[in-house]
Structure formats: C-alpha cells, structure tokens
C-alpha cells in the first residue's frame, strides 16, 4: 500500500508508538499545543507479501540472490520481473527500500546467463547510484556460473584503457544518460557488439527525469531504440521509480513506447509518525528586505531537532537541499551535542556528493550499523543507497515533489517499533502552504512528471544527432512532427534533405559535413554555452554553469559555494565563458536582482471567464541583472549593490491571466494599489506552481503589470525559464484553479502582517520586492477564483 493512502489515526495506539515518543522527546519542555507543530499523522505498518521465485528464473541466479540474504521475493518484485521476462516494458513504482533492484536483476541476469552473447544497459541519474548498483551486481556475479556476465561501469571517470575493455567484453554496462548520448550513440559503430544483442535497458530512479532534463533523456532513449533497431535489437525497458502520479503514462512518455506499471508494494513497512513543523517568526529586531518579518531558519530548527533525537539514541537522517546546508547542520548539531555528552558529537556527520566513494561507503556502513547515530545529507541518500533501520528522518525544507518527500521519508520506519518523519518548513510559500494544508502532502501525489520531447529547442539538436548517427527518413521526421523544424535547420545549413538517397529510393536527411551536434547538447538542460568557474589564485577549475544562469549566480561580488568552500566572484566574462573567483568567506550570502520585460508573440490557447481571461502563450522574455543583495545568515539584509550587465533574451512559454479594471474595483483594489496586489499575487503563484508541476521555483519566472502593452489590461505572467518552455507553464494553465486556490491559501495561512518570504516575497525579485500588497493579492485572487467558477479553471490536458 502506498504510504500516502493512509488516513490519520488517533487514540492510545497512535500516542504509544515509538515515532510518537520520539516526537514527544523533541517537544519536551514545551507546552501542549506547541504552535510550531501544525499537524501529526500516524501511518500504520504494512506486512510483507511474499511470493515464490518465478519458474523461468535461472536456478543459479536464484542461488546467488539467496546467498545475498533474500530468501523469497516480494509480490511487486515478482510481478515486474514476470512482465519484463515476457517482453513487456514495465515500470515498478514503489516505496523507498522496497527492493526494486531485484525486479530487474532476475530477468536481466537470467537472460545474460542463458545467452552468452546477450547484453544489457543500466542507466542512472547519478554516478554514485550507478556505482552502488554495480557493486550489488558484482557481488551477485562474483562466482561461477555467473562470472561471465562481466558487469562494468562506463562513465566520465572510467579510464580510456578500461573503456576499451568495456566495449569489447562487458555484457552489462552501467552508465548514465550523458555518456549514452555523447560516448555511445555518437560512436555506435564501436558499440555494435553490445547493441546487436541488447536485451534489456534498466532506467533507475526514472522519476528524476523531468522538465528539460527529462525531455533530453526522452529523446536520448528514442535515439537508443532507433540505433538498437538498426542492429536488429528490440530491448525491453525496465524502469524503477518512486511512488508518483500515473507512472505508466510517465514511463511511456519517457521511452516513447507503451509501458505497464507495477504499483502495489509488497515489502514490509514499520509504522511512522509524520509531523509537520513551522519555525517561528523571529522578533521585531530582525527584519529582511523592506522590513519584512523573518522566520527562524529550517536549518537551525533541524539541527536542534537532530541533536534531541541523537541524544535520545535515535538513528537519524536530516535531508537538506544544499551541500553547504548539510555541512552547517552537522556542525551545529555536533556543537549542541557537545553540551550533553562529549562522545556524541563524534557520532554525527555530513553526507553529500563530492566525497570519495570509500568515505561515502564508510559513512553508510557506520549509519546502518549504528556506530553513526546522525547524518545531515543532501538528496545523495535519497536515491538508491540502501540504509535500513533508521528511527527518524528530518526533512529541512520541502524537497520539491511529493515523490521526493516520500523517498526521503521512506528511509525511516523499517523497524517494527515504528519511526518519526518530521518536515520542517522553509521560509517559502509552498512550504508554508503544505504545513497548513497537510492533505496536499499526505494525500495522493498531486504532481505528475512533465517531459516535453517536442520542445523545438530540445528536439532540433537531438534530430541533428540522430541524423548523424543514421540519416533520418521522411517518415521519421513526420513521426516527430518536425518537418517545419528541420526545414528551418536546413535553412541554417545544419542539415540537408537528399531525395532518392536511400537504398529504397526514398529521401534521407543528412547533417552537413562540418557539424558536431552531439557537443552542442547538454542533457542536463543547461541554457547556452558553459561558463567555467576558475579559482584565479590557484588556476583550479571548480566547475561549470550555463551562460543563461551565470549573470544571476556568478555576477561580480556573488558568493559561490563549492563542496563546502566559499568563493567570491571577481569577474564574469560571458564572451570568453569564464568566471574568475577567489577563496573568501565573507559572512553573508548574495542574491541577484533583475529587471524583466515580456513580449507576447502568440496566444496558443485562451479562455474567457467573465472579467478574467486565461491563456497559454509563446513569449519573449528580456531579463537584465541590475544588482544584488547581501544577506546575513539570519536573513537580515545588509545592502543592495548595483551592477551593469548586458540583457538576455529567452523565447519560452507562459501562462497568464488578465483582469479588468472593473474587477479590481469590485475587489476593493484602487489603481494606486493595483501594481502591489498583482506583484504579490505573481510572487506567491511562482512559489506555488511546484505544487501542480514538478519544478523548482528557480525553473520559472514571472512578470506582472497594471497595464501590459500586448493585453491592454492588468496581467500576471508566469513563464518557464528554459528556451522553448519545459511544460511547467502548460501544467499551470491546465490546473489553474487548483494552483491559484492553493496560492490564496498560502497567503492567508501566513502569520506575517504585510508580507514575507513565506508568502509574497521572492528571493529573486528584480524590483526589490517593491511594491507588494499582501492583502490586495488575497482580494485579487479571491475575485479571480470567483470568476473562474467551481472547476472552470482546471482543464483536461491534451
């Protein structure tokens, strides 16, 4: 049973659970009815549903799995393995630590043992997860008769001589979408041995492939199926995912073929106490931008909670959204514990990407065995790595999707006595909404994974790659609905159509001779060319970012964090693609401020609801970073520093609504206060869009104006921050009433007086969060929702 299907329980049994006792420990010394605790739910335990080994499974594979400690498979493992073995594409969408790996290991290992020429691919979104899964398969195949399977890695860290061995010998290759795109498909002739006998493709943690990243991966997978077919192979796809909305449709969009879903979880699960927590507002002496109220940070609250739990002896994971946040919480927790017991600080650590593999493995082992009682971690421990027996999970800030929340929560609750899951809200509209509307989090997932492989800014470069791998036919171009797109690329001299060039006399599309399209595709969804981040004192390259985001994150004076180290940017040169930084810990953070204008190019859909018109549009956004704020860790603003950077343009898609001046008058909003009401409603809507679309608020932007040049009316826009759009605005348009209803509720739930980051302030507002009218935004949204009517603002998606 999906954990989100469970209803709250109450009474003596609920209050007597181990998770509830841990929560009481955290609340000790507080009066009953602590206002920070907004909701508590008890999720009951779930018994295991054990089945027999499938008859088709190789006895040698069963023996190897049993030797690894698995006596019998759970029901979802057997069901998914049976579907894959019968030739059906399948996605297994069950909870954290539910053993999804066995669902693909059984059919893949059986096929590779029975046919010594058969091959398989494994794809993961991170190298750490791929290495963890490879280690498990290496253990299963370490002895005869499975030794000849030769599982091997192929990623950016694989040495050249090892890559050559992998191409020649490995039968199960563990890689990632980036390497599949640039290292395998581009030179597929060198991989003919593997492609010719490709039986299975495993896509792990498939729910992470969303937005522009997911759209890129969807096209890489279509190219893989196309090239495999050239060599005579038709592999079965097995996808593993967290619990999410409509996994079958999501998987089908990702691989471009029908997929069956397995969602009934047969693994055991201990009972869990799930609590929602809102940090208090700080005193009047601490203010943020424009004098707004500031809440105690989620990180500070999380460190205090983890210290209390560790002092109680509870094995605890605290999930944080950033690497520096994980380090800071671990450090604060150790400081708090030092006052309790001198031995306890040594039993708390940070865990994040960037550590050496052997260090990560040592931390995982210490946490599983109880030598380590607490760890503050990024989502590096959310995906794949199996750590059992945890007593508590603290989530410092909503992780962005319901699926990710349950992935993180699922790390606790495997002991029979139960566990605690505690979500601590950040100073953010969506976090505020969720802790005051628990049904939006603890009910079934509201979001669905969004991919848009037809985005021309994503599709065009991939079609050039596909044509280089094997010339495209007219039929394939029509299948992608890309005739106009390719004709435009042909006009740019990037591709050309040759009539009668195929063996059957049909036309083919060829890339031009000097093209290198694979190098121009960033599978992770970057905007523009890469900008290198270089330490000017040592010459060390710290990493890269894309040119589209660089002005907002790497402007002169920006504080840049890298693996726990702090740097300050000296110079940003977009033409040369380099940002020069020096090591410095200034004691404050920075956030850019930008001026944004928007031009409507075409309304693709629109609907009229009385005095409100809603629309989906193609737009051209012009944005210029004009300065940045310096903020203390408390949230207090030090000052604003001006910048002079060139403007950038972004062709994308936006959802918008217009209102008439008459509606504003009826809502009690006079013309002087209209800009502040519209602006506040825009900010709050940006913060709430992730509730109905799997995006982060940093993936989207907005513009509001009391009279837009293209509409002639007061208008609010929310747009995708990616060329061509990423599907987020479209999801907002089709879920408009739900989205705006939640936006209004978030504003009304916030306890501040005039507006703060928990409701209508934005951390990236180019106008310095001015003007903002919180009360006016509430009246505006109430009036808009009344015009939309019950249910009229939500439309079926195409």
PDB file of N, CA and C in Angstrom, residues 150-198:
ATOM      1  N   UNK A 150      30.269 -10.217 -16.651  1.00  0.00           N
ATOM      2  CA  UNK A 150      31.167  -9.062 -16.749  1.00  0.00           C
ATOM      3  C   UNK A 150      30.445  -7.716 -16.649  1.00  0.00           C
ATOM      4  N   UNK A 151      29.770  -7.409 -15.551  1.00  0.00           N
ATOM      5  CA  UNK A 151      29.223  -6.056 -15.397  1.00  0.00           C
ATOM      6  C   UNK A 151      30.356  -5.056 -15.255  1.00  0.00           C
ATOM      7  N   UNK A 152      30.180  -3.848 -15.817  1.00  0.00           N
ATOM      8  CA  UNK A 152      31.275  -2.867 -15.796  1.00  0.00           C
ATOM      9  C   UNK A 152      30.716  -1.458 -15.915  1.00  0.00           C
ATOM     10  N   UNK A 153      31.440  -0.481 -15.356  1.00  0.00           N
ATOM     11  CA  UNK A 153      30.998   0.922 -15.454  1.00  0.00           C
ATOM     12  C   UNK A 153      31.490   1.572 -16.736  1.00  0.00           C
ATOM     13  N   UNK A 154      30.738   2.557 -17.206  1.00  0.00           N
ATOM     14  CA  UNK A 154      31.188   3.391 -18.318  1.00  0.00           C
ATOM     15  C   UNK A 154      30.665   4.796 -18.052  1.00  0.00           C
ATOM     16  N   UNK A 155      31.483   5.601 -17.392  1.00  0.00           N
ATOM     17  CA  UNK A 155      31.091   6.976 -17.098  1.00  0.00           C
ATOM     18  C   UNK A 155      32.294   7.883 -17.262  1.00  0.00           C
ATOM     19  N   UNK A 156      32.142   9.140 -16.859  1.00  0.00           N
ATOM     20  CA  UNK A 156      33.214  10.112 -17.061  1.00  0.00           C
ATOM     21  C   UNK A 156      34.488   9.791 -16.320  1.00  0.00           C
ATOM     22  N   UNK A 157      34.406   8.951 -15.283  1.00  0.00           N
ATOM     23  CA  UNK A 157      35.594   8.603 -14.503  1.00  0.00           C
ATOM     24  C   UNK A 157      36.284   7.336 -14.998  1.00  0.00           C
ATOM     25  N   UNK A 158      35.710   6.663 -15.991  1.00  0.00           N
ATOM     26  CA  UNK A 158      36.295   5.415 -16.478  1.00  0.00           C
ATOM     27  C   UNK A 158      37.536   5.704 -17.333  1.00  0.00           C
ATOM     28  N   UNK A 159      38.714   5.173 -16.969  1.00  0.00           N
ATOM     29  CA  UNK A 159      39.931   5.418 -17.749  1.00  0.00           C
ATOM     30  C   UNK A 159      39.803   4.903 -19.178  1.00  0.00           C
ATOM     31  N   UNK A 160      40.585   5.470 -20.090  1.00  0.00           N
ATOM     32  CA  UNK A 160      40.498   5.127 -21.512  1.00  0.00           C
ATOM     33  C   UNK A 160      40.736   3.646 -21.751  1.00  0.00           C
ATOM     34  N   UNK A 161      41.741   3.053 -21.058  1.00  0.00           N
ATOM     35  CA  UNK A 161      42.027   1.636 -21.304  1.00  0.00           C
ATOM     36  C   UNK A 161      40.889   0.741 -20.810  1.00  0.00           C
ATOM     37  N   UNK A 162      40.224   1.155 -19.738  1.00  0.00           N
ATOM     38  CA  UNK A 162      39.085   0.383 -19.231  1.00  0.00           C
ATOM     39  C   UNK A 162      37.899   0.519 -20.183  1.00  0.00           C
ATOM     40  N   UNK A 163      37.704   1.706 -20.755  1.00  0.00           N
ATOM     41  CA  UNK A 163      36.606   1.896 -21.707  1.00  0.00           C
ATOM     42  C   UNK A 163      36.748   0.942 -22.889  1.00  0.00           C
ATOM     43  N   UNK A 164      37.975   0.775 -23.349  1.00  0.00           N
ATOM     44  CA  UNK A 164      38.194  -0.131 -24.471  1.00  0.00           C
ATOM     45  C   UNK A 164      37.815  -1.558 -24.090  1.00  0.00           C
ATOM     46  N   UNK A 165      38.164  -1.979 -22.856  1.00  0.00           N
ATOM     47  CA  UNK A 165      37.805  -3.320 -22.391  1.00  0.00           C
ATOM     48  C   UNK A 165      36.296  -3.458 -22.275  1.00  0.00           C
ATOM     49  N   UNK A 166      35.630  -2.425 -21.785  1.00  0.00           N
ATOM     50  CA  UNK A 166      34.161  -2.463 -21.624  1.00  0.00           C
ATOM     51  C   UNK A 166      33.503  -2.657 -22.985  1.00  0.00           C
ATOM     52  N   UNK A 167      33.947  -1.905 -23.984  1.00  0.00           N
ATOM     53  CA  UNK A 167      33.347  -2.046 -25.322  1.00  0.00           C
ATOM     54  C   UNK A 167      33.534  -3.455 -25.865  1.00  0.00           C
ATOM     55  N   UNK A 168      34.646  -4.067 -25.561  1.00  0.00           N
ATOM     56  CA  UNK A 168      34.959  -5.377 -26.141  1.00  0.00           C
ATOM     57  C   UNK A 168      34.382  -6.538 -25.344  1.00  0.00           C
ATOM     58  N   UNK A 169      34.177  -6.361 -24.032  1.00  0.00           N
ATOM     59  CA  UNK A 169      33.876  -7.537 -23.209  1.00  0.00           C
ATOM     60  C   UNK A 169      32.642  -7.430 -22.306  1.00  0.00           C
ATOM     61  N   UNK A 170      32.355  -6.260 -21.769  1.00  0.00           N
ATOM     62  CA  UNK A 170      31.282  -6.153 -20.769  1.00  0.00           C
ATOM     63  C   UNK A 170      29.939  -6.511 -21.392  1.00  0.00           C
ATOM     64  N   UNK A 171      29.156  -7.255 -20.638  1.00  0.00           N
ATOM     65  CA  UNK A 171      27.824  -7.631 -21.130  1.00  0.00           C
ATOM     66  C   UNK A 171      26.715  -6.895 -20.398  1.00  0.00           C
ATOM     67  N   UNK A 172      27.038  -6.277 -19.270  1.00  0.00           N
ATOM     68  CA  UNK A 172      26.068  -5.412 -18.598  1.00  0.00           C
ATOM     69  C   UNK A 172      26.816  -4.125 -18.255  1.00  0.00           C
ATOM     70  N   UNK A 173      26.506  -3.053 -18.994  1.00  0.00           N
ATOM     71  CA  UNK A 173      27.222  -1.789 -18.865  1.00  0.00           C
ATOM     72  C   UNK A 173      26.397  -0.826 -18.015  1.00  0.00           C
ATOM     73  N   UNK A 174      27.033  -0.268 -16.984  1.00  0.00           N
ATOM     74  CA  UNK A 174      26.398   0.679 -16.076  1.00  0.00           C
ATOM     75  C   UNK A 174      26.862   2.085 -16.440  1.00  0.00           C
ATOM     76  N   UNK A 175      25.916   2.919 -16.889  1.00  0.00           N
ATOM     77  CA  UNK A 175      26.279   4.242 -17.369  1.00  0.00           C
ATOM     78  C   UNK A 175      25.188   5.224 -16.992  1.00  0.00           C
ATOM     79  N   UNK A 176      25.203   6.417 -17.603  1.00  0.00           N
ATOM     80  CA  UNK A 176      24.214   7.456 -17.340  1.00  0.00           C
ATOM     81  C   UNK A 176      23.777   8.060 -18.670  1.00  0.00           C
ATOM     82  N   UNK A 177      22.704   8.842 -18.684  1.00  0.00           N
ATOM     83  CA  UNK A 177      22.215   9.376 -19.966  1.00  0.00           C
ATOM     84  C   UNK A 177      23.234  10.244 -20.690  1.00  0.00           C
ATOM     85  N   UNK A 178      24.070  10.968 -19.940  1.00  0.00           N
ATOM     86  CA  UNK A 178      25.074  11.827 -20.564  1.00  0.00           C
ATOM     87  C   UNK A 178      26.060  11.005 -21.394  1.00  0.00           C
ATOM     88  N   UNK A 179      26.567   9.919 -20.798  1.00  0.00           N
ATOM     89  CA  UNK A 179      27.532   9.081 -21.513  1.00  0.00           C
ATOM     90  C   UNK A 179      26.873   8.282 -22.623  1.00  0.00           C
ATOM     91  N   UNK A 180      25.627   7.884 -22.438  1.00  0.00           N
ATOM     92  CA  UNK A 180      24.905   7.204 -23.517  1.00  0.00           C
ATOM     93  C   UNK A 180      24.817   8.124 -24.732  1.00  0.00           C
ATOM     94  N   UNK A 181      24.523   9.400 -24.478  1.00  0.00           N
ATOM     95  CA  UNK A 181      24.388  10.369 -25.568  1.00  0.00           C
ATOM     96  C   UNK A 181      25.714  10.630 -26.279  1.00  0.00           C
ATOM     97  N   UNK A 182      26.733  11.021 -25.501  1.00  0.00           N
ATOM     98  CA  UNK A 182      27.946  11.521 -26.127  1.00  0.00           C
ATOM     99  C   UNK A 182      29.004  10.442 -26.324  1.00  0.00           C
ATOM    100  N   UNK A 183      28.952   9.364 -25.528  1.00  0.00           N
ATOM    101  CA  UNK A 183      30.005   8.361 -25.597  1.00  0.00           C
ATOM    102  C   UNK A 183      29.624   7.086 -26.316  1.00  0.00           C
ATOM    103  N   UNK A 184      28.306   6.803 -26.422  1.00  0.00           N
ATOM    104  CA  UNK A 184      27.891   5.538 -27.027  1.00  0.00           C
ATOM    105  C   UNK A 184      27.132   5.742 -28.340  1.00  0.00           C
ATOM    106  N   UNK A 185      26.110   6.603 -28.332  1.00  0.00           N
ATOM    107  CA  UNK A 185      25.327   6.778 -29.551  1.00  0.00           C
ATOM    108  C   UNK A 185      26.117   7.494 -30.633  1.00  0.00           C
ATOM    109  N   UNK A 186      26.945   8.467 -30.240  1.00  0.00           N
ATOM    110  CA  UNK A 186      27.735   9.194 -31.245  1.00  0.00           C
ATOM    111  C   UNK A 186      28.674   8.242 -31.984  1.00  0.00           C
ATOM    112  N   UNK A 187      29.232   7.278 -31.284  1.00  0.00           N
ATOM    113  CA  UNK A 187      30.161   6.322 -31.916  1.00  0.00           C
ATOM    114  C   UNK A 187      29.593   4.917 -31.805  1.00  0.00           C
ATOM    115  N   UNK A 188      28.343   4.766 -32.229  1.00  0.00           N
ATOM    116  CA  UNK A 188      27.647   3.482 -32.021  1.00  0.00           C
ATOM    117  C   UNK A 188      28.307   2.327 -32.755  1.00  0.00           C
ATOM    118  N   UNK A 189      29.065   2.611 -33.827  1.00  0.00           N
ATOM    119  CA  UNK A 189      29.733   1.522 -34.544  1.00  0.00           C
ATOM    120  C   UNK A 189      30.710   0.780 -33.628  1.00  0.00           C
ATOM    121  N   UNK A 190      31.306   1.516 -32.696  1.00  0.00           N
ATOM    122  CA  UNK A 190      32.259   0.894 -31.769  1.00  0.00           C
ATOM    123  C   UNK A 190      31.538   0.052 -30.715  1.00  0.00           C
ATOM    124  N   UNK A 191      30.226   0.257 -30.593  1.00  0.00           N
ATOM    125  CA  UNK A 191      29.425  -0.480 -29.622  1.00  0.00           C
ATOM    126  C   UNK A 191      28.512  -1.512 -30.292  1.00  0.00           C
ATOM    127  N   UNK A 192      28.847  -1.859 -31.524  1.00  0.00           N
ATOM    128  CA  UNK A 192      27.979  -2.768 -32.289  1.00  0.00           C
ATOM    129  C   UNK A 192      27.769  -4.093 -31.553  1.00  0.00           C
ATOM    130  N   UNK A 193      28.819  -4.606 -30.906  1.00  0.00           N
ATOM    131  CA  UNK A 193      28.675  -5.882 -30.189  1.00  0.00           C
ATOM    132  C   UNK A 193      27.586  -5.796 -29.125  1.00  0.00           C
ATOM    133  N   UNK A 194      27.600  -4.736 -28.340  1.00  0.00           N
ATOM    134  CA  UNK A 194      26.604  -4.599 -27.283  1.00  0.00           C
ATOM    135  C   UNK A 194      25.220  -4.316 -27.861  1.00  0.00           C
ATOM    136  N   UNK A 195      25.133  -3.428 -28.856  1.00  0.00           N
ATOM    137  CA  UNK A 195      23.835  -3.036 -29.399  1.00  0.00           C
ATOM    138  C   UNK A 195      23.149  -4.164 -30.149  1.00  0.00           C
ATOM    139  N   UNK A 196      23.936  -5.015 -30.807  1.00  0.00           N
ATOM    140  CA  UNK A 196      23.348  -6.080 -31.625  1.00  0.00           C
ATOM    141  C   UNK A 196      22.582  -7.091 -30.780  1.00  0.00           C
ATOM    142  N   UNK A 197      23.021  -7.321 -29.542  1.00  0.00           N
ATOM    143  CA  UNK A 197      22.389  -8.338 -28.682  1.00  0.00           C
ATOM    144  C   UNK A 197      21.735  -7.711 -27.452  1.00  0.00           C
ATOM    145  N   UNK A 198      21.375  -6.431 -27.560  1.00  0.00           N
ATOM    146  CA  UNK A 198      20.831  -5.717 -26.396  1.00  0.00           C
ATOM    147  C   UNK A 198      19.442  -6.257 -26.042  1.00  0.00           C
TER     148      UNK A 198
END
